[in-house]
Amino acid sequence: MSTLVIVESPTKARTIRKYLPNDYQVEASMGHIRDLPQSASEIPAAVKKEKWSQLGVNVEADFEPIYVVPKDKKKVVKTLKDALKNATELVLATDEDREGESISWHLLQVLKPKVPTKRMVFHEITEEAIQNALHHCRDLNEQLVHAQETRRILDRLVGYTLSPLLWKKIAPKLSAGRVQSVAVRLIVMRERERRAFRMGSYWDLKAHLSKDNTPFDAKLISVDGTKVATGSDFDENTGQIKAGRNVQLLNEADANALKERLLGKPWNVSNFEERQNRRKPAPPFTTSTLQQEANRKLRLSARDTMRVAQSLYENGYITYMRTDSVHLSEQAIAAARECVTQMYGPDYLSPQPRQYATKSKGAQEAHEAIRPAGNRFRTPRETGLKDRELALYDLIWKRTVASQMAEVRQTSLSVDLSVENALFRANGKRIDFPGFFRAYVEGSDDPDAALENREAILPALAVGDRPDCQDIEAVGHETQPPARFTEASLVKTLESEGIGRPSTYASIIGTIIDRGYAQMQNNALVPSFTAFAVCSLLENYFPDLVDLHFTAKMEATLDRISTGDVEWIPYLREFYSGDKGLDTQVRQQEDQIEPTEAKTIVLENLPVNVRIGKFGPYLETEKDGETITASIPQNLTPSDLDSEQVEVLLRQKTEGPDKLGMHPETGEPIYILIGSYGPYVQLGEVSDENPKPKRASLPKGQTPETITLETAVGLLSLPRLLGVHPESGNKIQAGLGRFGPYIVHKKGGEDGKDDYRSIRASSEDDVLTIPLERALEMLAEPKRGRGRRGSKKKPMRELGDHPTDKEPLNIYDGPYGPYIKYKRKNISIPDGDSAEELTLERAVELIAAKSSSRKTSTAKRKTTSKKTSTAKRKTTSKKTSNSDS
DNA sequence: CAGTGAGCGAGCTTCCGCTTGACTT
């Protein structure tokens, strides 16, 4: 007699196990166990001949989906089937949202239980909640399942009909989708705005004043009652003052003249305003807000944030990390309030427990907000966590605790000061009661806004006061183009539009980067030329699908499907086969979309065309009846491409490369060229005798404009001999490699390997001038490795040495939880054991078990590496011969 | 590592959302 309970995740399985009777067995489905075939290899042979097989959906027969169990889920299904054999009852306890309901339905379809089956849902993992849920089981909600199928099928239809169109018209392997294409479009639209942006400049005055020895600053507001122009008065597209603004624009001369006129004149306080306001703390974290804050405050990518959060979750530090809910359980609120009282005192507690309402579109709220786990929150210090885990936990702890703290009370002050016919203003801010600021201040994408939280002290001033003026400064300003999207601001926008789900925000960014639609530059997402081409095609021919509101409209329909107000198959039929349906449109538009046109990117104010070619983007133009093409270097983005850049690239192509000068010794010419990997110098010309002339990339920081003949000669003479190592007597050289400048001790390392050290761009050292002494110094230091901070990670626990070979055994904390490291092997700690209590004996056992099972290790794995051409990896042998014996 | 952009042409590429796994640098 036993009951089998199935949930999504192993961690959840472990926790609810505690609250269930002994004869209950809990297993995890690991998310969805069935899906539409992902690629051609998964399409069942029976339907392979059908026209629609590539879609995985029979669009000719009521959109019947072909579901398959993907390879990596076969094992899970087998485990579940085995478990079911011993069960007298099945309880499906997946999340209560659309996807969760669907997972349960697929489980039923695949497991075909012969025993009674119930559906159970709970929102909190407490004994009470689980007991309660167990006694209030219900049936599967078929309408909700249909809503999920509709979502799944619609996404498939969009993705798998538009992507092939892009392969035909623009380039192979591109992709389009309901979510990613809107994300790309947001980035492209912002870049267009940036391209269209025209800078405006203006001047104003800043006065340094003081009253009773307290200094303060004031800014010029108006002269003769007319407002002085500031940034917001400018039109972004012209760089001029917006039409109809009654302002006066000061240039440098105006500002200086005014300054001279006002210096030494008496100042007078003409107005004084004080305004009190209050601020509430931000709600506890959801996936989206956690990713935003971790990106802003810890500079973590969305993906890294999730990895660290997963580890915190699995080790019981935080609640589930994929959620769109800001809801806190009663226990959590009590725990947060307890923390406030303990750490900050009762004055800092919000008078009433604060509960926030989720307002993002399409939220499904199957979980709580992300918060410290348990009924008593461990302080960050108590956890014993380190590095990123500590930093992220700290962030979550503070945000949760702050949400139950008192409001901030502050006073804003605005003081007007007259001098002659000019009016200045000083703004101040006083924090009367810091409230939740004591624990947490929300980050911002806008550096100016971050300053807003700071206090700005003003002396006590009253109308009629006459402060002293020490100095007046004329300050020049330039208007800024709209900022590019960061991961944080993109996730924020997507979430507020209801696009994407907590489990996908991180991967959306991954997808658009993998497809070459965007690249990351200084934490900003910069779209590629391909992104421009794809985006334009979609906007021109499928505007509805890339509309920002498409997902929200779809969600509204899905909701109606789940309540039974709309039928799912007619909706899909209309969407795909209707007069304005997707399939109909693709058929009609296909002939009209000219590939040449689709590959061409229209960039305003450019005298040439940019086209997407087999080897990346290139310029194309006509000159004297001939077509000239020129590659665009990889790291040159649409925003960098102005007519000046175009001219350089084309001139290089038509007139040959720029000659930097002659080599002082050989007399050969040295050229400066731009290739797809950026600028480089070349000695001599390509000819039959000399098919591969000596070349060298310009090191970081050098541009074709700044490089001198001397540097070029130096670069071309690399690698350079510095001298010999005093101990080994071997050569020490400095050179320029694929990863930048380096020094090397030839055959100097242990086991006869060359010993390399990178010359860091941030250091004072230069490959061309670095002396032997400095090189020896660098070689004496250990390699820095590729790790984030320092080379060696500190173990979480040291277990001691292995009894047979005395090699150390340590426990480390990895992205997927703690693991044992022994020699070069990593063994994760199984469910039954804990990292804190594991003994040396047990570890040795686990290692032995691992070595024997590894003999039949997977033969090959799909390579997921992107662009290996530029980053060839040494393939390390996977044989475990040293430990198998 | 490198200066191309058309052509042979089988079979494949691709979506979104749920979840963890096994892997070195």
mmCIF file of C-alpha atoms in Angstrom, chain A residues 419-709:
data_model
loop_
_atom_site.group_PDB
_atom_site.id
_atom_site.type_symbol
_atom_site.label_atom_id
_atom_site.label_comp_id
_atom_site.label_asym_id
_atom_site.label_seq_id
_atom_site.Cartn_x
_atom_site.Cartn_y
_atom_site.Cartn_z
ATOM 1 C CA VAL A 419 21.128 88.142 -8.302
ATOM 2 C CA GLU A 420 20.624 91.095 -10.640
ATOM 3 C CA ASN A 421 18.195 89.887 -13.316
ATOM 4 C CA ALA A 422 19.099 86.210 -12.903
ATOM 5 C CA LEU A 423 17.372 83.528 -10.885
ATOM 6 C CA PHE A 424 19.222 80.561 -9.391
ATOM 7 C CA ARG A 425 17.857 77.545 -7.564
ATOM 8 C CA ALA A 426 19.325 75.291 -4.917
ATOM 9 C CA ASN A 427 17.727 71.918 -4.265
ATOM 10 C CA GLY A 428 18.182 70.086 -1.021
ATOM 11 C CA LYS A 429 16.986 66.922 0.531
ATOM 12 C CA ARG A 430 16.821 65.905 4.114
ATOM 13 C CA ILE A 431 16.021 62.443 5.341
ATOM 14 C CA ASP A 432 13.913 62.861 8.447
ATOM 15 C CA PHE A 433 13.542 59.181 9.137
ATOM 16 C CA PRO A 434 15.514 56.617 7.127
ATOM 17 C CA GLY A 435 13.010 53.762 7.563
ATOM 18 C CA PHE A 436 13.722 50.949 5.119
ATOM 19 C CA PHE A 437 16.711 52.840 3.664
ATOM 20 C CA ARG A 438 18.577 51.373 6.617
ATOM 21 C CA ALA A 439 18.317 47.971 4.955
ATOM 22 C CA TYR A 440 17.844 48.462 1.268
ATOM 23 C CA VAL A 441 17.889 51.058 -1.499
ATOM 24 C CA GLU A 442 16.658 49.941 -4.887
ATOM 25 C CA GLY A 443 19.153 50.251 -7.724
ATOM 26 C CA SER A 444 18.572 52.162 -10.895
ATOM 27 C CA ASP A 445 19.638 51.976 -14.520
ATOM 28 C CA ASP A 446 19.948 55.704 -14.556
ATOM 29 C CA PRO A 447 23.058 56.910 -12.726
ATOM 30 C CA ASP A 448 21.491 60.333 -12.200
ATOM 31 C CA ALA A 449 18.526 58.819 -10.448
ATOM 32 C CA ALA A 450 20.799 56.926 -8.081
ATOM 33 C CA LEU A 451 21.937 60.236 -6.676
ATOM 34 C CA GLU A 452 18.383 61.045 -5.845
ATOM 35 C CA ASN A 453 18.480 58.933 -2.724
ATOM 36 C CA ARG A 454 21.359 60.840 -1.276
ATOM 37 C CA GLU A 455 20.909 63.649 1.136
ATOM 38 C CA ALA A 456 21.827 67.084 -0.107
ATOM 39 C CA ILE A 457 22.360 69.361 2.841
ATOM 40 C CA LEU A 458 21.332 72.995 2.657
ATOM 41 C CA PRO A 459 22.020 75.524 5.399
ATOM 42 C CA ALA A 460 19.069 77.067 7.190
ATOM 43 C CA LEU A 461 17.809 79.728 4.788
ATOM 44 C CA ALA A 462 14.904 82.140 4.878
ATOM 45 C CA VAL A 463 13.470 84.633 2.424
ATOM 46 C CA GLY A 464 15.496 87.814 2.577
ATOM 47 C CA ASP A 465 18.743 86.123 3.579
ATOM 48 C CA ARG A 466 21.878 87.238 1.765
ATOM 49 C CA PRO A 467 24.269 84.354 1.298
ATOM 50 C CA ASP A 468 27.838 84.908 0.130
ATOM 51 C CA CYS A 469 28.907 83.922 -3.327
ATOM 52 C CA GLN A 470 32.405 82.478 -3.551
ATOM 53 C CA ASP A 471 32.476 81.724 -7.215
ATOM 54 C CA ILE A 472 30.404 81.135 -10.329
ATOM 55 C CA GLU A 473 31.260 78.438 -12.808
ATOM 56 C CA ALA A 474 30.162 78.264 -16.442
ATOM 57 C CA VAL A 475 29.309 74.639 -17.250
ATOM 58 C CA GLY A 476 28.868 73.144 -20.694
ATOM 59 C CA HIS A 477 26.468 70.242 -21.292
ATOM 60 C CA GLU A 478 25.654 67.928 -24.144
ATOM 61 C CA THR A 479 22.431 66.017 -24.565
ATOM 62 C CA GLN A 480 22.750 62.237 -24.490
ATOM 63 C CA PRO A 481 21.206 59.669 -26.835
ATOM 64 C CA PRO A 482 18.705 57.271 -25.262
ATOM 65 C CA ALA A 483 20.590 54.554 -23.392
ATOM 66 C CA ARG A 484 20.924 51.093 -24.870
ATOM 67 C CA PHE A 485 19.153 48.216 -23.190
ATOM 68 C CA THR A 486 21.044 46.382 -20.495
ATOM 69 C CA GLU A 487 20.003 42.893 -19.459
ATOM 70 C CA ALA A 488 18.229 44.529 -16.538
ATOM 71 C CA SER A 489 16.251 47.058 -18.535
ATOM 72 C CA LEU A 490 15.354 44.519 -21.216
ATOM 73 C CA VAL A 491 14.037 42.022 -18.665
ATOM 74 C CA LYS A 492 12.117 44.818 -17.004
ATOM 75 C CA THR A 493 10.473 45.862 -20.256
ATOM 76 C CA LEU A 494 9.662 42.307 -21.303
ATOM 77 C CA GLU A 495 8.105 41.550 -17.952
ATOM 78 C CA SER A 496 6.009 44.685 -17.870
ATOM 79 C CA GLU A 497 4.638 43.792 -21.300
ATOM 80 C CA GLY A 498 3.972 40.249 -20.146
ATOM 81 C CA ILE A 499 6.438 38.826 -22.668
ATOM 82 C CA GLY A 500 8.339 35.716 -21.560
ATOM 83 C CA ARG A 501 8.148 33.875 -18.238
ATOM 84 C CA PRO A 502 10.376 33.752 -15.154
ATOM 85 C CA SER A 503 11.988 30.553 -16.387
ATOM 86 C CA THR A 504 12.906 32.120 -19.713
ATOM 87 C CA TYR A 505 14.146 35.678 -19.162
ATOM 88 C CA ALA A 506 17.756 34.572 -18.934
ATOM 89 C CA SER A 507 17.550 32.317 -21.981
ATOM 90 C CA ILE A 508 15.870 34.950 -24.156
ATOM 91 C CA ILE A 509 19.007 37.046 -23.870
ATOM 92 C CA GLY A 510 21.091 33.936 -24.537
ATOM 93 C CA THR A 511 19.133 33.195 -27.700
ATOM 94 C CA ILE A 512 19.424 36.613 -29.247
ATOM 95 C CA ILE A 513 23.154 36.647 -28.586
ATOM 96 C CA ASP A 514 23.641 33.094 -29.912
ATOM 97 C CA ARG A 515 21.783 33.909 -33.109
ATOM 98 C CA GLY A 516 24.028 36.885 -33.653
ATOM 99 C CA TYR A 517 21.254 39.417 -33.212
ATOM 100 C CA ALA A 518 23.050 41.274 -30.457
ATOM 101 C CA GLN A 519 26.306 41.430 -28.615
ATOM 102 C CA MET A 520 27.161 42.558 -25.132
ATOM 103 C CA GLN A 521 29.324 45.648 -24.876
ATOM 104 C CA ASN A 522 29.956 47.115 -21.433
ATOM 105 C CA ASN A 523 26.779 45.628 -20.029
ATOM 106 C CA ALA A 524 24.737 46.994 -22.947
ATOM 107 C CA LEU A 525 22.988 45.009 -25.675
ATOM 108 C CA VAL A 526 24.083 46.209 -29.099
ATOM 109 C CA PRO A 527 22.131 44.917 -32.108
ATOM 110 C CA SER A 528 23.872 43.559 -35.182
ATOM 111 C CA PHE A 529 23.277 44.307 -38.841
ATOM 112 C CA THR A 530 21.477 40.980 -39.102
ATOM 113 C CA ALA A 531 19.110 42.100 -36.360
ATOM 114 C CA PHE A 532 18.291 45.209 -38.399
ATOM 115 C CA ALA A 533 17.570 43.128 -41.506
ATOM 116 C CA VAL A 534 15.430 40.540 -39.691
ATOM 117 C CA CYS A 535 13.577 43.166 -37.735
ATOM 118 C CA SER A 536 12.729 45.198 -40.830
ATOM 119 C CA LEU A 537 11.456 42.149 -42.685
ATOM 120 C CA LEU A 538 9.194 41.164 -39.802
ATOM 121 C CA GLU A 539 7.941 44.701 -39.307
ATOM 122 C CA ASN A 540 7.159 45.106 -42.981
ATOM 123 C CA TYR A 541 5.448 41.806 -43.585
ATOM 124 C CA PHE A 542 4.263 40.573 -40.174
ATOM 125 C CA PRO A 543 3.661 43.703 -38.121
ATOM 126 C CA ASP A 544 1.060 42.065 -35.872
ATOM 127 C CA LEU A 545 3.425 39.351 -34.702
ATOM 128 C CA VAL A 546 6.175 41.721 -33.631
ATOM 129 C CA ASP A 547 3.759 44.149 -32.071
ATOM 130 C CA LEU A 548 4.650 44.770 -28.435
ATOM 131 C CA HIS A 549 1.133 43.843 -27.393
ATOM 132 C CA PHE A 550 0.835 40.591 -29.281
ATOM 133 C CA THR A 551 1.649 38.441 -26.265
ATOM 134 C CA ALA A 552 -0.722 40.327 -23.985
ATOM 135 C CA LYS A 553 -3.560 39.781 -26.473
ATOM 136 C CA MET A 554 -2.686 36.129 -26.792
ATOM 137 C CA GLU A 555 -2.647 35.757 -23.004
ATOM 138 C CA ALA A 556 -6.096 37.320 -22.788
ATOM 139 C CA THR A 557 -7.405 34.714 -25.232
ATOM 140 C CA LEU A 558 -5.654 31.898 -23.374
ATOM 141 C CA ASP A 559 -7.373 33.043 -20.200
ATOM 142 C CA ARG A 560 -10.706 32.828 -21.969
ATOM 143 C CA ILE A 561 -9.842 29.377 -23.245
ATOM 144 C CA SER A 562 -9.056 28.289 -19.711
ATOM 145 C CA THR A 563 -12.435 29.535 -18.497
ATOM 146 C CA GLY A 564 -14.237 27.926 -21.396
ATOM 147 C CA ASP A 565 -15.334 31.184 -23.057
ATOM 148 C CA VAL A 566 -13.292 30.561 -26.188
ATOM 149 C CA GLU A 567 -12.660 27.304 -28.027
ATOM 150 C CA TRP A 568 -9.048 26.558 -28.672
ATOM 151 C CA ILE A 569 -9.129 24.870 -32.067
ATOM 152 C CA PRO A 570 -11.148 27.553 -33.842
ATOM 153 C CA TYR A 571 -8.772 30.143 -32.359
ATOM 154 C CA LEU A 572 -5.745 28.322 -33.741
ATOM 155 C CA ARG A 573 -7.484 27.794 -37.075
ATOM 156 C CA GLU A 574 -8.168 31.492 -37.394
ATOM 157 C CA PHE A 575 -4.648 32.364 -36.325
ATOM 158 C CA TYR A 576 -2.977 30.009 -38.787
ATOM 159 C CA SER A 577 -5.333 29.321 -41.674
ATOM 160 C CA GLY A 578 -7.725 32.288 -41.618
ATOM 161 C CA ASP A 579 -7.815 34.923 -44.364
ATOM 162 C CA LYS A 580 -5.282 36.984 -42.454
ATOM 163 C CA GLY A 581 -3.762 33.892 -40.834
ATOM 164 C CA LEU A 582 -0.077 33.188 -40.555
ATOM 165 C CA ASP A 583 0.110 30.437 -43.159
ATOM 166 C CA THR A 584 -2.005 32.411 -45.617
ATOM 167 C CA GLN A 585 0.211 35.449 -45.154
ATOM 168 C CA VAL A 586 3.455 33.558 -45.542
ATOM 169 C CA ARG A 587 2.221 32.000 -48.785
ATOM 170 C CA GLN A 588 1.149 35.376 -50.127
ATOM 171 C CA GLN A 589 4.189 37.315 -49.016
ATOM 172 C CA GLU A 590 6.801 34.764 -49.897
ATOM 173 C CA ASP A 591 6.939 35.672 -53.574
ATOM 174 C CA GLN A 592 6.902 39.343 -52.818
ATOM 175 C CA ILE A 593 9.844 39.366 -50.466
ATOM 176 C CA GLU A 594 12.895 39.951 -52.615
ATOM 177 C CA PRO A 595 15.932 38.284 -50.995
ATOM 178 C CA THR A 596 18.282 40.990 -52.198
ATOM 179 C CA GLU A 597 16.059 43.569 -50.608
ATOM 180 C CA ALA A 598 15.642 41.611 -47.395
ATOM 181 C CA LYS A 599 19.409 41.311 -47.086
ATOM 182 C CA THR A 600 19.843 45.018 -47.518
ATOM 183 C CA ILE A 601 19.778 47.270 -44.513
ATOM 184 C CA VAL A 602 18.557 50.779 -44.914
ATOM 185 C CA LEU A 603 20.513 53.109 -42.699
ATOM 186 C CA GLU A 604 19.643 56.723 -43.112
ATOM 187 C CA ASN A 605 22.295 59.246 -44.082
ATOM 188 C CA LEU A 606 24.577 56.595 -45.508
ATOM 189 C CA PRO A 607 25.767 56.848 -49.102
ATOM 190 C CA VAL A 608 25.982 53.065 -49.441
ATOM 191 C CA ASN A 609 24.048 49.896 -48.835
ATOM 192 C CA VAL A 610 24.842 47.440 -46.096
ATOM 193 C CA ARG A 611 24.101 43.848 -46.982
ATOM 194 C CA ILE A 612 24.119 40.579 -45.072
ATOM 195 C CA GLY A 613 26.443 38.147 -46.826
ATOM 196 C CA LYS A 614 27.674 34.650 -46.241
ATOM 197 C CA PHE A 615 30.610 35.954 -44.238
ATOM 198 C CA GLY A 616 28.835 38.667 -42.340
ATOM 199 C CA PRO A 617 27.784 42.192 -43.200
ATOM 200 C CA TYR A 618 29.473 44.149 -45.964
ATOM 201 C CA LEU A 619 29.199 47.473 -47.728
ATOM 202 C CA GLU A 620 28.178 47.692 -51.330
ATOM 203 C CA THR A 621 28.269 50.664 -53.637
ATOM 204 C CA GLU A 622 28.559 51.593 -57.295
ATOM 205 C CA LYS A 623 31.505 53.503 -58.617
ATOM 206 C CA ASP A 624 32.167 54.132 -62.292
ATOM 207 C CA GLY A 625 29.753 51.363 -63.186
ATOM 208 C CA GLU A 626 31.510 48.862 -60.979
ATOM 209 C CA THR A 627 30.240 47.314 -57.774
ATOM 210 C CA ILE A 628 32.580 47.663 -54.871
ATOM 211 C CA THR A 629 32.202 45.641 -51.709
ATOM 212 C CA ALA A 630 34.015 45.903 -48.401
ATOM 213 C CA SER A 631 33.651 43.789 -45.281
ATOM 214 C CA ILE A 632 32.516 45.394 -42.086
ATOM 215 C CA PRO A 633 34.700 44.361 -39.131
ATOM 216 C CA GLN A 634 33.005 42.105 -36.608
ATOM 217 C CA ASN A 635 32.949 44.455 -33.701
ATOM 218 C CA LEU A 636 31.713 47.386 -35.735
ATOM 219 C CA THR A 637 28.017 47.742 -34.983
ATOM 220 C CA PRO A 638 25.335 49.613 -36.920
ATOM 221 C CA SER A 639 25.639 52.474 -34.495
ATOM 222 C CA ASP A 640 29.334 52.975 -35.242
ATOM 223 C CA LEU A 641 28.822 53.067 -38.963
ATOM 224 C CA ASP A 642 28.765 56.684 -40.069
ATOM 225 C CA SER A 643 29.755 58.111 -43.434
ATOM 226 C CA GLU A 644 33.292 58.671 -42.189
ATOM 227 C CA GLN A 645 33.743 54.990 -41.317
ATOM 228 C CA VAL A 646 32.202 54.001 -44.628
ATOM 229 C CA GLU A 647 34.682 56.162 -46.461
ATOM 230 C CA VAL A 648 37.647 54.596 -44.681
ATOM 231 C CA LEU A 649 36.467 51.074 -45.472
ATOM 232 C CA LEU A 650 35.772 51.861 -49.100
ATOM 233 C CA ARG A 651 38.970 53.786 -49.673
ATOM 234 C CA GLN A 652 40.945 50.877 -48.374
ATOM 235 C CA LYS A 653 39.223 48.722 -50.927
ATOM 236 C CA THR A 654 39.518 51.023 -53.940
ATOM 237 C CA GLU A 655 42.847 52.725 -53.427
ATOM 238 C CA GLY A 656 44.508 49.926 -51.591
ATOM 239 C CA PRO A 657 45.428 50.110 -47.964
ATOM 240 C CA ASP A 658 46.840 53.163 -46.272
ATOM 241 C CA LYS A 659 50.592 53.157 -46.249
ATOM 242 C CA LEU A 660 51.975 53.931 -42.833
ATOM 243 C CA GLY A 661 55.564 54.303 -44.074
ATOM 244 C CA MET A 662 58.590 52.260 -45.009
ATOM 245 C CA HIS A 663 60.308 49.747 -42.795
ATOM 246 C CA PRO A 664 63.575 51.419 -41.714
ATOM 247 C CA GLU A 665 65.654 48.268 -42.286
ATOM 248 C CA THR A 666 64.083 46.276 -45.089
ATOM 249 C CA GLY A 667 62.631 49.252 -46.935
ATOM 250 C CA GLU A 668 59.352 47.403 -47.473
ATOM 251 C CA PRO A 669 56.108 49.366 -47.146
ATOM 252 C CA ILE A 670 53.996 48.918 -44.004
ATOM 253 C CA TYR A 671 50.250 49.073 -44.494
ATOM 254 C CA ILE A 672 47.415 49.570 -42.069
ATOM 255 C CA LEU A 673 44.297 47.564 -42.912
ATOM 256 C CA ILE A 674 40.983 46.646 -41.394
ATOM 257 C CA GLY A 675 39.938 43.009 -41.557
ATOM 258 C CA SER A 676 36.987 41.222 -40.098
ATOM 259 C CA TYR A 677 38.917 40.808 -36.852
ATOM 260 C CA GLY A 678 39.677 44.499 -36.609
ATOM 261 C CA PRO A 679 42.616 46.637 -37.688
ATOM 262 C CA TYR A 680 46.032 45.131 -38.388
ATOM 263 C CA VAL A 681 49.370 46.108 -39.883
ATOM 264 C CA GLN A 682 51.069 44.287 -42.720
ATOM 265 C CA LEU A 683 54.666 44.286 -43.941
ATOM 266 C CA GLY A 684 54.861 44.311 -47.746
ATOM 267 C CA GLU A 685 52.195 43.237 -50.205
ATOM 268 C CA VAL A 686 50.537 39.957 -51.017
ATOM 269 C CA SER A 687 52.295 38.573 -54.091
ATOM 270 C CA ASP A 688 53.187 35.218 -55.564
ATOM 271 C CA GLU A 689 56.606 35.149 -53.899
ATOM 272 C CA ASN A 690 55.170 36.428 -50.671
ATOM 273 C CA PRO A 691 51.652 34.975 -50.347
ATOM 274 C CA LYS A 692 51.579 35.419 -46.604
ATOM 275 C CA PRO A 693 53.167 38.693 -45.615
ATOM 276 C CA LYS A 694 53.841 39.287 -41.940
ATOM 277 C CA ARG A 695 50.811 40.692 -40.145
ATOM 278 C CA ALA A 696 49.982 41.833 -36.628
ATOM 279 C CA SER A 697 46.732 42.943 -35.014
ATOM 280 C CA LEU A 698 46.714 46.254 -33.252
ATOM 281 C CA PRO A 699 46.668 45.762 -29.496
ATOM 282 C CA LYS A 700 43.694 47.079 -27.527
ATOM 283 C CA GLY A 701 43.696 50.814 -27.171
ATOM 284 C CA GLN A 702 45.460 51.399 -30.499
ATOM 285 C CA THR A 703 43.473 52.613 -33.496
ATOM 286 C CA PRO A 704 44.486 53.130 -37.137
ATOM 287 C CA GLU A 705 44.498 56.847 -36.384
ATOM 288 C CA THR A 706 46.826 56.698 -33.409
ATOM 289 C CA ILE A 707 49.313 54.093 -34.531
ATOM 290 C CA THR A 708 52.817 55.263 -35.421
ATOM 291 C CA LEU A 709 55.307 53.730 -37.811
#
